[in-house]
Short mmCIF file of C-alpha atoms and ligand atoms in Angstrom, two decimals:
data_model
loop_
_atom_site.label_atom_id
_atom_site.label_comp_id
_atom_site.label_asym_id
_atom_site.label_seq_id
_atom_site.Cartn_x
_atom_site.Cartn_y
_atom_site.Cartn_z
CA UNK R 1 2.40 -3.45 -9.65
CA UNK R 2 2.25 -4.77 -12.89
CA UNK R 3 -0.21 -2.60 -14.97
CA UNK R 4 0.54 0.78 -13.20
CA UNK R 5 3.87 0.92 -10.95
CA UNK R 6 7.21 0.48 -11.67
CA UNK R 7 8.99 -0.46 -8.45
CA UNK R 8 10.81 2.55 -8.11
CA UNK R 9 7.38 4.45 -8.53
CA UNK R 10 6.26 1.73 -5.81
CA UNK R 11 8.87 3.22 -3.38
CA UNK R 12 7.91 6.64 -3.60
CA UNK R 13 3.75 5.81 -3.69
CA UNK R 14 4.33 3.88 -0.32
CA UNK R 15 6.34 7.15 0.75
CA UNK R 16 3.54 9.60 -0.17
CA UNK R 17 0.22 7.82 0.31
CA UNK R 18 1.71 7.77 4.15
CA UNK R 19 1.09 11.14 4.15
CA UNK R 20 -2.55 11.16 2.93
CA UNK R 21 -3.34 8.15 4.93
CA UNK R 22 -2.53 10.47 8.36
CA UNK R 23 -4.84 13.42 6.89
CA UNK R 24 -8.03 10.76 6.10
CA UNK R 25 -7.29 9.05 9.37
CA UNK R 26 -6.90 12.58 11.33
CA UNK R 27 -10.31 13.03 10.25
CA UNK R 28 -12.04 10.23 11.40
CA UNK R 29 -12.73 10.90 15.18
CA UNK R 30 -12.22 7.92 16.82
CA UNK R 31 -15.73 8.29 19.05
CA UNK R 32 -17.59 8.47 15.78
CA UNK R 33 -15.93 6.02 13.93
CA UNK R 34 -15.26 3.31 16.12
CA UNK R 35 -18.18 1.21 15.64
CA UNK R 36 -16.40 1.35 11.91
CA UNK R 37 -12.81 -0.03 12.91
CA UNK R 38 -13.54 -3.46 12.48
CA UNK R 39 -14.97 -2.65 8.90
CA UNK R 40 -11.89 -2.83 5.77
CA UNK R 41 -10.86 0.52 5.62
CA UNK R 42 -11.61 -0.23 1.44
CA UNK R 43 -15.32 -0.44 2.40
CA UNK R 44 -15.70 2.79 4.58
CA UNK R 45 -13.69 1.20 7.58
CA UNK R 46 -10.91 3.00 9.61
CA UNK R 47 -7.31 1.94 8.30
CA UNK R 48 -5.34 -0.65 11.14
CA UNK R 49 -2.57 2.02 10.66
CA UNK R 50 -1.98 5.52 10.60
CA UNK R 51 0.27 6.15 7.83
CA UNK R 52 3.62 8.45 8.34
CA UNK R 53 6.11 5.92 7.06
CA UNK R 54 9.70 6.90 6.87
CA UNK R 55 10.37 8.73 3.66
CA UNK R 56 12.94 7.51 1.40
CA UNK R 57 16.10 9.04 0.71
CA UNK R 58 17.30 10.43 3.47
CA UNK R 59 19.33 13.30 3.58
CA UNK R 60 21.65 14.53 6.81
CA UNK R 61 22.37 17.78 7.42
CA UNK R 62 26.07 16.45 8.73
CA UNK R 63 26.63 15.17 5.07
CA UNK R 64 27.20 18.78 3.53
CA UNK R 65 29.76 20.36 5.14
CA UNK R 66 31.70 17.39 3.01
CA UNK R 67 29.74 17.48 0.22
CA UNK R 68 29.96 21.68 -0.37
CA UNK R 69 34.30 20.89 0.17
CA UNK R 70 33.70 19.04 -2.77
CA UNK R 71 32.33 21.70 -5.21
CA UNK R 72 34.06 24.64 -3.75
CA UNK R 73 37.06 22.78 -4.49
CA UNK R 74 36.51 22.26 -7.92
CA UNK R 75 37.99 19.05 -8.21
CA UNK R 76 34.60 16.88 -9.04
CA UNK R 77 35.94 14.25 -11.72
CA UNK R 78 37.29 10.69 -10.45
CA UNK R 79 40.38 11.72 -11.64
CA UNK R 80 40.66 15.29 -10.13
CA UNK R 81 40.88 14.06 -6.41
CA UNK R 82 41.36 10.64 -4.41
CA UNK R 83 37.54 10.67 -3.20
CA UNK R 84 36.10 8.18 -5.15
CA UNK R 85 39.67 5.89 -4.25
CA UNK R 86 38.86 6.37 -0.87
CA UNK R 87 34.66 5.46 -0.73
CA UNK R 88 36.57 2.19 -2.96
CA UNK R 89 38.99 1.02 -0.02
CA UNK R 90 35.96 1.69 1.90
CA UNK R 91 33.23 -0.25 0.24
CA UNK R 92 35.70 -2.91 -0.17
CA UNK R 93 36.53 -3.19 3.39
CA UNK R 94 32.55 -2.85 4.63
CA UNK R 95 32.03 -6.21 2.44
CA UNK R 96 35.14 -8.28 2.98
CA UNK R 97 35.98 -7.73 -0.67
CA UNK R 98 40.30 -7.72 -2.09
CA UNK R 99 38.77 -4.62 -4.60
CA UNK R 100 36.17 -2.31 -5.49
CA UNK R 101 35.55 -0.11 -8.06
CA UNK R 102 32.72 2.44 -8.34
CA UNK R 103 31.33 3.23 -11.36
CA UNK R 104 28.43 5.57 -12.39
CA UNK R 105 25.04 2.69 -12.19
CA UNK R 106 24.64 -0.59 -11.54
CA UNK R 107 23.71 -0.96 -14.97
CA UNK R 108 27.65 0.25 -15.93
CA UNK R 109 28.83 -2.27 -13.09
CA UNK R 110 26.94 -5.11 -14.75
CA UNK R 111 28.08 -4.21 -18.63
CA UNK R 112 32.30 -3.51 -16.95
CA UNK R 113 31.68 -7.13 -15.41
CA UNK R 114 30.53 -8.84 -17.89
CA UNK R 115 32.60 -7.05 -20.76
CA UNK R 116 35.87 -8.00 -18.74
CA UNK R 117 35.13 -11.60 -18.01
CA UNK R 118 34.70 -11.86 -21.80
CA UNK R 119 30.84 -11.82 -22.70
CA UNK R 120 31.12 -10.76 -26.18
CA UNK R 121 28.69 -10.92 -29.06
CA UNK R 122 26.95 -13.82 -29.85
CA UNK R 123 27.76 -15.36 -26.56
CA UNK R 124 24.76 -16.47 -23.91
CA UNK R 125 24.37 -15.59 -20.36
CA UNK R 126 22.17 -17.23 -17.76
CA UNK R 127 20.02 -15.25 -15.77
CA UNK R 128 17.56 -14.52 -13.56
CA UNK R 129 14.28 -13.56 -14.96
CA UNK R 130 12.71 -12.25 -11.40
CA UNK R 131 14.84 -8.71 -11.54
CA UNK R 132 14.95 -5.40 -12.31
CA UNK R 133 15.07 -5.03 -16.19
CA UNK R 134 18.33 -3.86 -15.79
CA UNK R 135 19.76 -7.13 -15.62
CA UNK R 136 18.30 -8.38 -18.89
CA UNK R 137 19.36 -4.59 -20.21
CA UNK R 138 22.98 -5.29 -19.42
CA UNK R 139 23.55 -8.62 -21.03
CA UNK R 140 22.05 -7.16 -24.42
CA UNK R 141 24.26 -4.56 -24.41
CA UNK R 142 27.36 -6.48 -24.67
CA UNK R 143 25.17 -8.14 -27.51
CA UNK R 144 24.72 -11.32 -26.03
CA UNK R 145 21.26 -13.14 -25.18
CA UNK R 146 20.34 -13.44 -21.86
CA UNK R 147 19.03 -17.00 -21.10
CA UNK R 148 16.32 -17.08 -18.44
CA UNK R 149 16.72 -20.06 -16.16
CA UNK R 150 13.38 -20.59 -13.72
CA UNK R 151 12.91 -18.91 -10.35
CA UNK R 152 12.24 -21.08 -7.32
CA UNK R 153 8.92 -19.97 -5.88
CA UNK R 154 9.78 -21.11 -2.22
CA UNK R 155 12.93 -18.29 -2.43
CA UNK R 156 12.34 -15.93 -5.72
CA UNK R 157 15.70 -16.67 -6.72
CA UNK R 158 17.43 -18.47 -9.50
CA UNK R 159 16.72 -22.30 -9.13
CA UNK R 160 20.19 -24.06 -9.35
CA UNK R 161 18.41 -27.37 -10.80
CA UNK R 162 17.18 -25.37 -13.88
CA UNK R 163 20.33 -23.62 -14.88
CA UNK R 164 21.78 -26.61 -16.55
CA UNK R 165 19.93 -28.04 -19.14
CA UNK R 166 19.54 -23.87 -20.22
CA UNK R 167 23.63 -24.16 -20.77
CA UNK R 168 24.44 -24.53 -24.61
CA UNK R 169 28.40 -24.17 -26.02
CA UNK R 170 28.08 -20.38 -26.35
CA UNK R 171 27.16 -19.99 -23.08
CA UNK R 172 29.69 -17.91 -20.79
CA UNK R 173 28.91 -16.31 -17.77
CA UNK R 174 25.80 -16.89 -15.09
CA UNK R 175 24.24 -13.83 -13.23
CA UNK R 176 22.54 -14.64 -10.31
CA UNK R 177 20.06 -11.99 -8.82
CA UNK R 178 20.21 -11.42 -5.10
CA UNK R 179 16.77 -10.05 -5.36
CA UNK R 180 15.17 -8.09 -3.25
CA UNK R 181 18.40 -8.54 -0.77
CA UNK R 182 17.99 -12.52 -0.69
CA UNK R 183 20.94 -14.54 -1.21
CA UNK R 184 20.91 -16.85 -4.01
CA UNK R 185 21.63 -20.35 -3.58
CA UNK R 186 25.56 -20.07 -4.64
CA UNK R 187 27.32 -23.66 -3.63
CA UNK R 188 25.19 -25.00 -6.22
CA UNK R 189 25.64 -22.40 -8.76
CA UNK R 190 29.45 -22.05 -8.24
CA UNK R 191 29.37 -25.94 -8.52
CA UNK R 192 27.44 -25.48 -12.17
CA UNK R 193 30.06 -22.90 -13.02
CA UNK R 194 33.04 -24.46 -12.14
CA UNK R 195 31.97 -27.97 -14.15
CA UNK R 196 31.20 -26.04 -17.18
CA UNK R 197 33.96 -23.23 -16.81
CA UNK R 198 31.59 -20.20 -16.65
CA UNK R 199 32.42 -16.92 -14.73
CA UNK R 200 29.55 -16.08 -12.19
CA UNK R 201 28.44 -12.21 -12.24
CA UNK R 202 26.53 -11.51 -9.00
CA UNK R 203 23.94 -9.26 -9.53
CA UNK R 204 24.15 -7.82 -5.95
CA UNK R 205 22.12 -4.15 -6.81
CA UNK R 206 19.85 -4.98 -3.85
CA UNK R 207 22.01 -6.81 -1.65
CA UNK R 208 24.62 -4.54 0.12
CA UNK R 209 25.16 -6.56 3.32
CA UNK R 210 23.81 -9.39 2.41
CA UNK R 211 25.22 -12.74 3.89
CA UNK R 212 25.55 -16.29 2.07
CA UNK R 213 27.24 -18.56 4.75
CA UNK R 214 29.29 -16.32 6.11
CA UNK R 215 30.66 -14.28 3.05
CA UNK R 216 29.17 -11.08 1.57
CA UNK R 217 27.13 -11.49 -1.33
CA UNK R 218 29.04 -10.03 -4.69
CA UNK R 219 32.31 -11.54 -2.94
CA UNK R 220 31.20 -15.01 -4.01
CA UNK R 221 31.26 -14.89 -8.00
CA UNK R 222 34.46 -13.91 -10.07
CA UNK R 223 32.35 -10.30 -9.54
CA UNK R 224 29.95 -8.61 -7.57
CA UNK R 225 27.81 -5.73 -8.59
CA UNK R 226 25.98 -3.20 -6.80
CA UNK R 227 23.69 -0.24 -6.90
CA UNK R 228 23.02 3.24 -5.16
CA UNK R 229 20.14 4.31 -7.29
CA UNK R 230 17.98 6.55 -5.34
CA UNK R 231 15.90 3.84 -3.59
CA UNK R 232 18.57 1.74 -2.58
CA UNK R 233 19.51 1.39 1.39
CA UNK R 234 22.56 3.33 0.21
CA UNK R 235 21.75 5.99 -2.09
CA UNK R 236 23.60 8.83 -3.83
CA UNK R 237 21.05 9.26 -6.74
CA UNK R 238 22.70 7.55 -9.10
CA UNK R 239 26.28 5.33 -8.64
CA UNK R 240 27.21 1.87 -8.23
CA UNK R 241 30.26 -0.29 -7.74
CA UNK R 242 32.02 -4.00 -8.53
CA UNK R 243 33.70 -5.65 -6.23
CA UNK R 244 35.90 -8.43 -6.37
CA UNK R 245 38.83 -11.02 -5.07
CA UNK R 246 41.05 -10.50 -7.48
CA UNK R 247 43.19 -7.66 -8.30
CA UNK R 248 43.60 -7.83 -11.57
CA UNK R 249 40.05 -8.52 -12.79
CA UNK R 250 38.90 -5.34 -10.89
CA UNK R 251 42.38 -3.52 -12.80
CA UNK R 252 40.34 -4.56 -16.12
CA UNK R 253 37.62 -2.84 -14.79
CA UNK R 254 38.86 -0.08 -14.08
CA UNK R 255 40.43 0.41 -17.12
CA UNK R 256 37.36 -0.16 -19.01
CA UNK R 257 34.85 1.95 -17.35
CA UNK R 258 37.69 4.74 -17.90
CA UNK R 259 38.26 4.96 -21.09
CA UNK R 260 40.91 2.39 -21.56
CA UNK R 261 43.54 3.73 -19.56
CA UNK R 262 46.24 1.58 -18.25
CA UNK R 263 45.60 0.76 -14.48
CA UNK R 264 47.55 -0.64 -11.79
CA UNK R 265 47.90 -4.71 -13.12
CA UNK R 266 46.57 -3.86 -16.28
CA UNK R 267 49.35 -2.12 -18.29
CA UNK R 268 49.85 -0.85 -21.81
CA UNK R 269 50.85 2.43 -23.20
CA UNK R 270 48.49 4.64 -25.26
CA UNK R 271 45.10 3.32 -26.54
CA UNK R 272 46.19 -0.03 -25.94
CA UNK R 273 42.25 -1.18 -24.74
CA UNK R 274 39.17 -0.65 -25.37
CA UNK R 275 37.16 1.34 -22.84
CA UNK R 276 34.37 3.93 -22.00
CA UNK R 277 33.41 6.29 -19.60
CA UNK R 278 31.61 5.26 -16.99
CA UNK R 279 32.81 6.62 -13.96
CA UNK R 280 31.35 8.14 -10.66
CA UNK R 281 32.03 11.44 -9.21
CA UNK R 282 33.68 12.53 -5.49
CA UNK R 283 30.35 14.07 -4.79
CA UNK R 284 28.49 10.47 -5.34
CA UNK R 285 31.88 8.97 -3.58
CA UNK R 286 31.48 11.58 -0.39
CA UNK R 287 27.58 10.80 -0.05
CA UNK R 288 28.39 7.44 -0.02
CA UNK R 289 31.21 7.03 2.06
CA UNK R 290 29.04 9.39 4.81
CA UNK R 291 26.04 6.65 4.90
CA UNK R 292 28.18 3.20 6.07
CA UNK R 293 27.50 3.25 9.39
CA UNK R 294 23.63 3.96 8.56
CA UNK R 295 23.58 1.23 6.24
CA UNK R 296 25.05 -0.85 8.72
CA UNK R 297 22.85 0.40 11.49
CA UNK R 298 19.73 0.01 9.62
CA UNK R 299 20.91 -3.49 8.06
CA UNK R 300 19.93 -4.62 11.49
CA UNK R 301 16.82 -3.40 11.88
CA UNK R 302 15.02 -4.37 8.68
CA UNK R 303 16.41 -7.75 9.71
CA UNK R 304 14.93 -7.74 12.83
CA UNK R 305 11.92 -6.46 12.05
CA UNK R 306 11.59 -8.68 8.55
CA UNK R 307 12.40 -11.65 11.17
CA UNK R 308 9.68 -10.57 13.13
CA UNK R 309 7.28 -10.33 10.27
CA UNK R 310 7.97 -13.90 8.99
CA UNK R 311 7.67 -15.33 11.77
CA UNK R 312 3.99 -14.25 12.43
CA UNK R 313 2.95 -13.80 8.62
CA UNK R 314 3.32 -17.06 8.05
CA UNK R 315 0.60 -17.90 10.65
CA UNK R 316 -1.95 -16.56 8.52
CA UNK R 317 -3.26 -19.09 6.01
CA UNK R 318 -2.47 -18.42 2.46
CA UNK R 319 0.39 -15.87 3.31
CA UNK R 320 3.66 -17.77 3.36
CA UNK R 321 7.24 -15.60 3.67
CA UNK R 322 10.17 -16.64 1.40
CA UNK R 323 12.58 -19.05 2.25
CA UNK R 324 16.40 -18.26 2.64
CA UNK R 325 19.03 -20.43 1.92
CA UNK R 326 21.26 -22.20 4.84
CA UNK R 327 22.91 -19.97 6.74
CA UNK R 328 22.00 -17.01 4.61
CA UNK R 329 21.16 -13.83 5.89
CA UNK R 330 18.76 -11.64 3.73
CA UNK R 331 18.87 -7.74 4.02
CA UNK R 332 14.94 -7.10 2.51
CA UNK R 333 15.08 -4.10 0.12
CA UNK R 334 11.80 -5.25 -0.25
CA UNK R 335 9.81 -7.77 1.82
CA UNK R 336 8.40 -9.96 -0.30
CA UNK R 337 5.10 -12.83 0.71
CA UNK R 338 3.36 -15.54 -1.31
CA UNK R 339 -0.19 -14.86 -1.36
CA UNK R 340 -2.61 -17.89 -2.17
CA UNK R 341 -5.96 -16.29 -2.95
CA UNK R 342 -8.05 -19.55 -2.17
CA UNK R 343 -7.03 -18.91 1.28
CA UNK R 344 -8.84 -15.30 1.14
CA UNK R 345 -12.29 -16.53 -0.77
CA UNK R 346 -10.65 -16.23 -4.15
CA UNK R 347 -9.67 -12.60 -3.37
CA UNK R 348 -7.71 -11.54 -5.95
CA UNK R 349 -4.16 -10.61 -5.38
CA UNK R 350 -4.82 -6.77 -6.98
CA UNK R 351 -7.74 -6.55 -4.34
CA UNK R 352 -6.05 -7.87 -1.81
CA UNK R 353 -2.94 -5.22 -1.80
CA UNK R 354 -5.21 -2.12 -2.46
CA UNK R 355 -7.89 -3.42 0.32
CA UNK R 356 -4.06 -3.91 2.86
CA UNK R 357 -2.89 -0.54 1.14
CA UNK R 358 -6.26 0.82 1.85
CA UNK R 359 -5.72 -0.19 5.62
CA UNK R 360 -2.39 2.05 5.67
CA UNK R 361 0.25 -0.81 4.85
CA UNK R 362 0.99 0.23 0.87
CA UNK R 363 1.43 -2.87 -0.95
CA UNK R 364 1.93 -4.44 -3.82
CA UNK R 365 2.80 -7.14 -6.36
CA UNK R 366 6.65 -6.32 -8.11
CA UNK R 367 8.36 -7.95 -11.53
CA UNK R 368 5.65 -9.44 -14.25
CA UNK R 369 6.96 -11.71 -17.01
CA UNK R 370 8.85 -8.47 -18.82
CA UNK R 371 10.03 -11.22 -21.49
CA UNK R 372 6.80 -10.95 -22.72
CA UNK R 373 6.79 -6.98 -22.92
CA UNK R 374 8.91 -6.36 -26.27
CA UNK R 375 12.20 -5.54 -25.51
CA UNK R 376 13.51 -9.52 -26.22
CA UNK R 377 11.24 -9.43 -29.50
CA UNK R 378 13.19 -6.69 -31.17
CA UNK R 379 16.49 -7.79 -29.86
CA UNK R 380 16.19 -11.26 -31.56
CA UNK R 381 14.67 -8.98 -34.58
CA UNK R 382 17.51 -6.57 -34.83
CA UNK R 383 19.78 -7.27 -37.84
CA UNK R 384 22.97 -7.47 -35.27
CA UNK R 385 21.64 -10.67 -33.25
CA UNK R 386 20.05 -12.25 -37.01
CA UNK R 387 23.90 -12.11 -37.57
CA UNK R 388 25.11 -13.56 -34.98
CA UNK R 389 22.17 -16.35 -34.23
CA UNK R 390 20.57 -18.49 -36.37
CA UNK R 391 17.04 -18.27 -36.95
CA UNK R 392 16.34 -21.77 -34.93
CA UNK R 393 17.87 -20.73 -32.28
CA UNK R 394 16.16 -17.53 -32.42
CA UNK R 395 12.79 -19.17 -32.25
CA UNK R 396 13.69 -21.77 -29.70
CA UNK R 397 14.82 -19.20 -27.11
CA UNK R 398 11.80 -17.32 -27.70
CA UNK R 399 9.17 -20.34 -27.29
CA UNK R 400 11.76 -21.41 -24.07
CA UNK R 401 10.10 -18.44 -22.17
CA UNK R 402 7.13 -20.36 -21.72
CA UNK R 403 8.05 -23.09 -19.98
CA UNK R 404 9.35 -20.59 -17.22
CA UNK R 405 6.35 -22.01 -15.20
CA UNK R 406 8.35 -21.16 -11.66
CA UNK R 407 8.62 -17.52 -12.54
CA UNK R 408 5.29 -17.09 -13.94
CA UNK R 409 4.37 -18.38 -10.52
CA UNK R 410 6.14 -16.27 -8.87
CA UNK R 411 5.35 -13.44 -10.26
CA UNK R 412 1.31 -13.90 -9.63
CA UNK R 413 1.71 -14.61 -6.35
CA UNK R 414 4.21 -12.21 -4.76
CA UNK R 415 3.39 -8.97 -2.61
CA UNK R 416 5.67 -6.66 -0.94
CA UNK R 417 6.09 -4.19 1.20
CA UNK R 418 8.47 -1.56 0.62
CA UNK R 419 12.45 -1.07 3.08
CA UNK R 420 11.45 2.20 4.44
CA UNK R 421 8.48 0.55 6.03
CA UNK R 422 10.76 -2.18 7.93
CA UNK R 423 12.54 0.57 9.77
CA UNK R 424 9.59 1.37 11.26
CA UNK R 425 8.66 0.40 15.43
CA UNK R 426 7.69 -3.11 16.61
CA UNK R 427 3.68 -1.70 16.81
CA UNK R 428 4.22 -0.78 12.98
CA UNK R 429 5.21 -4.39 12.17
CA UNK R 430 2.22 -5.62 14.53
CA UNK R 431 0.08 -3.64 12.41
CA UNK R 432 1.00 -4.81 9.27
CA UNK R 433 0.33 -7.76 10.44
CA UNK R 434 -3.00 -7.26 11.63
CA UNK R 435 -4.22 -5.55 8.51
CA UNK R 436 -3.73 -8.48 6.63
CA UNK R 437 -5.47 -10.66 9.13
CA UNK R 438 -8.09 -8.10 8.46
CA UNK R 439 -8.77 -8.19 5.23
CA UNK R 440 -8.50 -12.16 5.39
CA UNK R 441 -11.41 -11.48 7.75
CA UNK R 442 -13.52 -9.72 5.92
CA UNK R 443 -12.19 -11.28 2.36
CA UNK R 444 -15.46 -12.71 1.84
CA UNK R 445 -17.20 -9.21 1.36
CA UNK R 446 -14.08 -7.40 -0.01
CA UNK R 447 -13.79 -10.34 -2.77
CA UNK R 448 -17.92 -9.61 -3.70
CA UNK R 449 -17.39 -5.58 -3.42
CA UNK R 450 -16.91 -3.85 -6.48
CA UNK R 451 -13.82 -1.73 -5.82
C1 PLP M 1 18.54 -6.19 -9.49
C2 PLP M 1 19.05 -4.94 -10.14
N1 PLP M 1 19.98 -5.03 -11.09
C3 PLP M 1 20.48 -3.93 -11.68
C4 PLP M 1 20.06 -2.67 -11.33
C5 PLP M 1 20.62 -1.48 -12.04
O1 PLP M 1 21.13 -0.52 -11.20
P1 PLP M 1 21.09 1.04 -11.62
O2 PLP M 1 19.69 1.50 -11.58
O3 PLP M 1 21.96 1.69 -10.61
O4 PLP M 1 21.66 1.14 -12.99
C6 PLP M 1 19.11 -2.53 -10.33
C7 PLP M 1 18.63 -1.21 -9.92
O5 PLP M 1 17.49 -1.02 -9.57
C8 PLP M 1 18.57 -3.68 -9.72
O6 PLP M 1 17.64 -3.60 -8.78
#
């Protein structure tokens, strides 16, 4: 999706074109067009599948008899009513965490983390570079420069081995990326931290659920970060949450995303901390708390179904699925592939997902190299980081995203298929699967065709 979709916009596409797939295939009667089915649907062919995929969010009429107490009560701020306390204890329990706190993005989660375990300016964090921009976006704001270690290309994730030789005396915290729902290899990078005394942000946005040897992902770090943007498997349009071990880290928090006010652990009378406002509301906090057993419910059937995928996908020469850690369990907010286009005549990977999309499975590729798009450029340009950086460091960090050789990998050769899709029946998942042995079939042709 690199030159038109963001992945959001991805989500929504996959949701829609469903519905124009089931009008185009309505219309092909199957006595006239059979001779046709074997032909890619991108050259005149009749698409493998027929379209109709679930639509993403979903709403329940059950939810509103809670959500309508809400307004007609008038009490819709955090502090007006114990709502948002409650989807907390909640959350927290779902995940095995001590703590949670919700707060109004997982952007806000990520800056509240970070600001509390003491990324200030001028300080470096290691990151991920395969995420949502969000990540990068979060670091900056607490005016610090987000260090890109490489991405594995066998798992999408942060590769442990890089991490180190990226870790220079101003750098504090690591932020692993759970992306796409895929735990991050965290013995090794708790290892790192621990040696060099960093705190480890997880960023869990995708990953509610998610399983690293037996412990939720977020509850592995000092703290865990989450999302409920629109798209996510648990959605309230906007929200998000931390979560965390110990009680007085999440206390910080809590103060700090309200305000400054004294909290629970963290005490002090009048404006005795820093703080803003980034809080959520009971309405987010009842729409939430309504969806666990869903989540929960549905958990288990993109796992099965992603399962089921991998294990025939990767039959298919130049497809390979993504490998999970150890004991790991992944929980697919999007379900990712390589694709090797020598395996499919030199098909490109652009062709490739709009001749699959074309046969009713809408795919794509997701993140490109975004720290070539700008945003890094007039960051290290702005007067604030000229103060705090020199101007050799400036320039080395810059040239460093070049050698980021795994991600650039990575980020030409992965497709995906979008979460609303993997709660879809057994046939669906046979049918993805057999429109990309399609179009390997006819990849000769679809690879000459000008489309
Ligand atoms: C990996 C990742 N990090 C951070 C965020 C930011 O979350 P939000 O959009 O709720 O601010 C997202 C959301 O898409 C994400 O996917």
């Amino acid at each position: 999706m690199k030159n038109s979709l963001t992945r959001r916009s991805f989500i929504r596409t996959a949701a829609a074109s469903s519905a124009a797939l089931a009008w185009f295939s309505a219309r092909r009667s199957s006595s006239v067009f059979a001779a046709e089915a074997d032909k890619p649907a991108l050259l005149g062919g009749t698409p493998v599948h027929k379209g109709g995929w679930a639509k993403w969010p979903q709403w329940r009429e059950a939810w509103e008899p809670e959500v309508l107490k809400v307004f007609r009560s008038g009490r819709w701020f955090r502090g007006s009513d114990e709502r948002v306390s409650e989807f907390e204890r909640g959350y927290a329990q779902l995940l095995g965490a001590k703590k949670c706190l919700a707060t109004a993005s997982g952007t806000t989660a990520l800056i509240v983390s970070l600001h509390v375990l003491d990324v200030d300016a001028g300080d470096e964090v290691i990151v991920s570079p395969y995420t949502f921009i969000a990540s990068y976006n979060a670091i900056l704001s607490c005016k610090a420069l987000p260090v890109f270690a490489d991405s594995d290309p066998a798992t999408l994730t942060i590769d442990p081995a890089s991490i180190e030789s990226r870790i220079t005396e101003r750098t504090r915290a690591i932020m692993p990326v759970h992306i796409f729902g895929m735990p991050c290899e965290m013995d090794a990078i708790s290892a790192i931290a621990r040696k060099h005394k960093l705190a480890v942000v997880e960023d869990a946005c995708q990953a509610w659920l998610a399983e690293y040897k037996g412990r939720k992902c977020g509850t592995i770090g000092d703290l865990g970060c989450f999302s409920f943007q629109e798209s996510k498997h648990i959605p309230s349009g906007e929200g998000g949450a931390i979560i965390g071990m110990s009680e007085e880290l999440i206390d910080k928090c809590n103060s700090f995303h309200n305000c400054g006010r004294a909290v629970g652990t963290n005490k002090g009378s009048g404006s005795f901390t820093r703080g803003n406002n980034y809080r959520m509301t009971q309405a987010q906090a009842v729409i939430l708390m309504q969806q666990f057993d869903k989540l929960v419910k549905e958990t288990e059937i993109r796992r099965a179904n992603a399962d089921y995928l991998s294990a025939n996908l990767g039959k298919i020469p130049g497809i390979t699925p993504v490998r999970l850690p150890e004991n790991s369990r992944a929980v697919w907010h999007l379900y990712p592939f390589r694709y090797d286009a020598a395996q499919f005549n030199g098909l490109s990977l652009d062709k490739f997902s709009k001749a699959v999309s074309a046969e009713g499975v809408p795919c794509g590729r997701v993140y490109h190299e975004q720290y070539f798009d700008g945003l890094l450029d007039e960051a290290i340009a702005s007067r604030g980081f000229k103060r705090l950086w020199s101007a050799e460091r400036l320039k080395a960090y810059r040239d460093s995203f070049q050698e980021l050789k795994g991600n650039k990998q990575v980020c030409a050769t992965t497709v995906a298929v979008t979460q609303n899709m993997l709660l879809a029946d057994r046939s669906d998942m046979d049918q993805i699967i057999e429109a990309i042995r399609k179009v390997q079939a006819h990849s000769a042709a679809l690879a000459k065709a000008a489309v």
